[in-house]
Amino acid sequence: MERLGRITTSLPDLPIDRRMTYGAMRRAIIGLPVTVSSAILPDGLWGCYDDENRVILIDRRLTYTAKRCTLVHELLHWRHGDTGCSNDRSKQERRARTQTALTLVNPTELALLERMYEHEWQIANELDITTQVLEDYRSTLASA
């Protein structure tokens, strides 16, 4: 069986954590062998990773919260050596979404916020994540 992408054992760990803002994440990854740029992306695409050029593009029209989540998601595609864009049901996409959620959500903080707020958008706002990342996190817990 042929393995797609790079062997990832030699790549550095991502120097980011859930407490960082989008700007802090951008500064923290400056030394990594991947370039992050902003652009106006087509068809509602928030971000993409081009493995051939090792470039992550993030739609410049997004909020900083959405950019933060998209950056982590695309960095995980880079970290795993994923090649090209894939559909929402691909194994690579599911893995990136799951790992993004696990990276950005603090379970203790989430439990507290769930007692404080009744709407998902309020919880997501407090965690500085999108409601999609929150849904992905809950789906991950439900399937475990």
mmCIF file of C-alpha atoms in Angstrom:
data_model
loop_
_atom_site.group_PDB
_atom_site.id
_atom_site.type_symbol
_atom_site.label_atom_id
_atom_site.label_comp_id
_atom_site.label_asym_id
_atom_site.label_seq_id
_atom_site.Cartn_x
_atom_site.Cartn_y
_atom_site.Cartn_z
ATOM 1 C CA MET A 1 0.000 0.000 0.000
ATOM 2 C CA GLU A 2 1.366 3.414 -0.944
ATOM 3 C CA ARG A 3 1.450 6.099 1.737
ATOM 4 C CA LEU A 4 0.375 9.557 0.631
ATOM 5 C CA GLY A 5 2.113 12.611 2.031
ATOM 6 C CA ARG A 6 5.319 12.998 3.993
ATOM 7 C CA ILE A 7 6.475 10.799 6.815
ATOM 8 C CA THR A 8 5.624 13.025 9.722
ATOM 9 C CA THR A 9 7.914 11.731 12.456
ATOM 10 C CA SER A 10 10.615 14.261 11.565
ATOM 11 C CA LEU A 11 8.322 17.292 11.678
ATOM 12 C CA PRO A 12 8.351 19.527 14.743
ATOM 13 C CA ASP A 13 5.467 19.625 17.191
ATOM 14 C CA LEU A 14 3.167 22.562 16.701
ATOM 15 C CA PRO A 15 4.230 25.417 19.019
ATOM 16 C CA ILE A 16 0.644 26.484 19.689
ATOM 17 C CA ASP A 17 -1.904 25.961 22.413
ATOM 18 C CA ARG A 18 -5.539 26.785 23.119
ATOM 19 C CA ARG A 19 -4.739 29.915 25.122
ATOM 20 C CA MET A 20 -3.128 31.672 22.155
ATOM 21 C CA THR A 21 -4.819 34.263 19.976
ATOM 22 C CA TYR A 22 -4.635 34.079 16.204
ATOM 23 C CA GLY A 23 -1.832 36.656 16.174
ATOM 24 C CA ALA A 24 0.149 34.787 18.823
ATOM 25 C CA MET A 25 -0.229 31.559 16.819
ATOM 26 C CA ARG A 26 0.992 33.271 13.655
ATOM 27 C CA ARG A 27 4.058 34.584 15.522
ATOM 28 C CA ALA A 28 4.737 31.184 17.124
ATOM 29 C CA ILE A 29 4.892 29.334 13.805
ATOM 30 C CA ILE A 30 7.251 31.699 12.010
ATOM 31 C CA GLY A 31 10.133 29.214 12.185
ATOM 32 C CA LEU A 32 8.178 26.260 10.794
ATOM 33 C CA PRO A 33 8.801 25.116 7.209
ATOM 34 C CA VAL A 34 5.322 26.200 6.102
ATOM 35 C CA THR A 35 4.153 29.605 4.891
ATOM 36 C CA VAL A 36 0.847 31.117 6.009
ATOM 37 C CA SER A 37 -0.773 33.798 3.879
ATOM 38 C CA SER A 38 -4.155 35.421 3.586
ATOM 39 C CA ALA A 39 -6.186 35.604 0.413
ATOM 40 C CA ILE A 40 -9.735 35.880 -0.778
ATOM 41 C CA LEU A 41 -10.718 32.258 -1.256
ATOM 42 C CA PRO A 42 -13.543 31.029 -3.498
ATOM 43 C CA ASP A 43 -16.800 29.221 -2.765
ATOM 44 C CA GLY A 44 -16.948 29.732 0.994
ATOM 45 C CA LEU A 45 -13.584 28.057 1.499
ATOM 46 C CA TRP A 46 -12.095 29.244 4.793
ATOM 47 C CA GLY A 47 -8.612 27.850 4.310
ATOM 48 C CA CYS A 48 -6.545 25.362 2.379
ATOM 49 C CA TYR A 49 -3.151 23.723 2.514
ATOM 50 C CA ASP A 50 -1.003 23.201 -0.581
ATOM 51 C CA ASP A 51 1.481 20.434 0.201
ATOM 52 C CA GLU A 52 3.510 20.905 -2.987
ATOM 53 C CA ASN A 53 4.395 24.489 -2.028
ATOM 54 C CA ARG A 54 3.927 24.061 1.754
ATOM 55 C CA VAL A 55 1.571 27.031 1.873
ATOM 56 C CA ILE A 56 -1.504 27.577 3.998
ATOM 57 C CA LEU A 57 -4.007 30.126 2.718
ATOM 58 C CA ILE A 58 -6.640 31.587 5.041
ATOM 59 C CA ASP A 59 -9.528 33.681 3.806
ATOM 60 C CA ARG A 60 -8.841 37.258 4.871
ATOM 61 C CA ARG A 61 -12.558 38.027 5.297
ATOM 62 C CA LEU A 62 -12.919 35.705 8.297
ATOM 63 C CA THR A 63 -13.163 36.866 11.896
ATOM 64 C CA TYR A 64 -10.082 36.369 14.039
ATOM 65 C CA THR A 65 -11.823 33.484 15.800
ATOM 66 C CA ALA A 66 -12.524 31.749 12.489
ATOM 67 C CA LYS A 67 -8.969 32.453 11.301
ATOM 68 C CA ARG A 68 -7.611 30.946 14.533
ATOM 69 C CA CYS A 69 -9.604 27.740 14.104
ATOM 70 C CA THR A 70 -8.784 27.533 10.390
ATOM 71 C CA LEU A 71 -5.077 28.038 11.048
ATOM 72 C CA VAL A 72 -4.975 25.164 13.537
ATOM 73 C CA HIS A 73 -6.966 22.963 11.158
ATOM 74 C CA GLU A 74 -4.664 23.669 8.201
ATOM 75 C CA LEU A 75 -1.525 23.302 10.339
ATOM 76 C CA LEU A 76 -2.734 19.823 11.244
ATOM 77 C CA HIS A 77 -3.108 18.998 7.539
ATOM 78 C CA TRP A 78 0.482 20.210 7.088
ATOM 79 C CA ARG A 79 1.693 18.270 10.138
ATOM 80 C CA HIS A 80 0.257 15.037 8.748
ATOM 81 C CA GLY A 81 1.516 15.654 5.218
ATOM 82 C CA ASP A 82 -1.978 15.663 3.724
ATOM 83 C CA THR A 83 -1.955 16.370 0.019
ATOM 84 C CA GLY A 84 -4.524 18.487 -1.730
ATOM 85 C CA CYS A 85 -8.023 19.432 -0.716
ATOM 86 C CA SER A 86 -10.399 16.673 0.169
ATOM 87 C CA ASN A 87 -14.089 16.485 0.850
ATOM 88 C CA ASP A 88 -15.664 16.816 4.283
ATOM 89 C CA ARG A 89 -16.043 13.057 4.639
ATOM 90 C CA SER A 90 -12.460 12.052 3.926
ATOM 91 C CA LYS A 91 -10.355 10.413 6.609
ATOM 92 C CA GLN A 92 -7.860 13.315 6.470
ATOM 93 C CA GLU A 93 -10.593 15.907 6.962
ATOM 94 C CA ARG A 94 -12.212 14.044 9.852
ATOM 95 C CA ARG A 95 -8.821 13.685 11.540
ATOM 96 C CA ALA A 96 -8.012 17.399 11.110
ATOM 97 C CA ARG A 97 -11.413 18.420 12.471
ATOM 98 C CA THR A 98 -11.150 16.095 15.460
ATOM 99 C CA GLN A 99 -7.604 17.153 16.318
ATOM 100 C CA THR A 100 -8.480 20.839 15.886
ATOM 101 C CA ALA A 101 -11.312 20.450 18.376
ATOM 102 C CA LEU A 102 -9.132 18.541 20.846
ATOM 103 C CA THR A 103 -6.405 21.174 20.517
ATOM 104 C CA LEU A 104 -8.649 24.193 21.036
ATOM 105 C CA VAL A 105 -11.228 23.056 23.596
ATOM 106 C CA ASN A 106 -10.431 22.867 27.305
ATOM 107 C CA PRO A 107 -12.855 20.264 28.707
ATOM 108 C CA THR A 108 -12.932 21.803 32.185
ATOM 109 C CA GLU A 109 -13.672 25.265 30.831
ATOM 110 C CA LEU A 110 -16.307 23.823 28.484
ATOM 111 C CA ALA A 111 -18.084 22.073 31.366
ATOM 112 C CA LEU A 112 -18.248 25.341 33.299
ATOM 113 C CA LEU A 113 -19.506 27.306 30.300
ATOM 114 C CA GLU A 114 -22.191 24.708 29.576
ATOM 115 C CA ARG A 115 -23.620 25.411 33.024
ATOM 116 C CA MET A 116 -23.446 29.179 32.473
ATOM 117 C CA TYR A 117 -24.870 29.499 28.943
ATOM 118 C CA GLU A 118 -27.674 27.822 27.070
ATOM 119 C CA HIS A 119 -26.690 28.708 23.488
ATOM 120 C CA GLU A 120 -23.811 27.103 21.600
ATOM 121 C CA TRP A 121 -22.682 30.398 20.090
ATOM 122 C CA GLN A 122 -22.230 31.870 23.592
ATOM 123 C CA ILE A 123 -20.068 28.923 24.653
ATOM 124 C CA ALA A 124 -18.064 29.006 21.425
ATOM 125 C CA ASN A 125 -17.540 32.756 21.793
ATOM 126 C CA GLU A 126 -16.150 32.340 25.319
ATOM 127 C CA LEU A 127 -13.800 29.580 24.122
ATOM 128 C CA ASP A 128 -12.712 31.687 21.089
ATOM 129 C CA ILE A 129 -13.731 28.916 18.695
ATOM 130 C CA THR A 130 -16.351 28.544 15.993
ATOM 131 C CA THR A 131 -19.571 26.672 16.663
ATOM 132 C CA GLN A 132 -18.336 24.079 14.138
ATOM 133 C CA VAL A 133 -15.278 23.336 16.300
ATOM 134 C CA LEU A 134 -17.546 23.041 19.324
ATOM 135 C CA GLU A 135 -19.797 20.614 17.438
ATOM 136 C CA ASP A 136 -16.738 18.628 16.312
ATOM 137 C CA TYR A 137 -15.542 18.411 19.918
ATOM 138 C CA ARG A 138 -18.909 17.152 21.129
ATOM 139 C CA SER A 139 -19.068 14.623 18.261
ATOM 140 C CA THR A 140 -15.621 13.369 19.188
ATOM 141 C CA LEU A 141 -16.689 12.821 22.795
ATOM 142 C CA ALA A 142 -19.915 11.112 21.721
ATOM 143 C CA SER A 143 -18.059 8.665 19.472
ATOM 144 C CA ALA A 144 -15.397 7.775 22.054
#
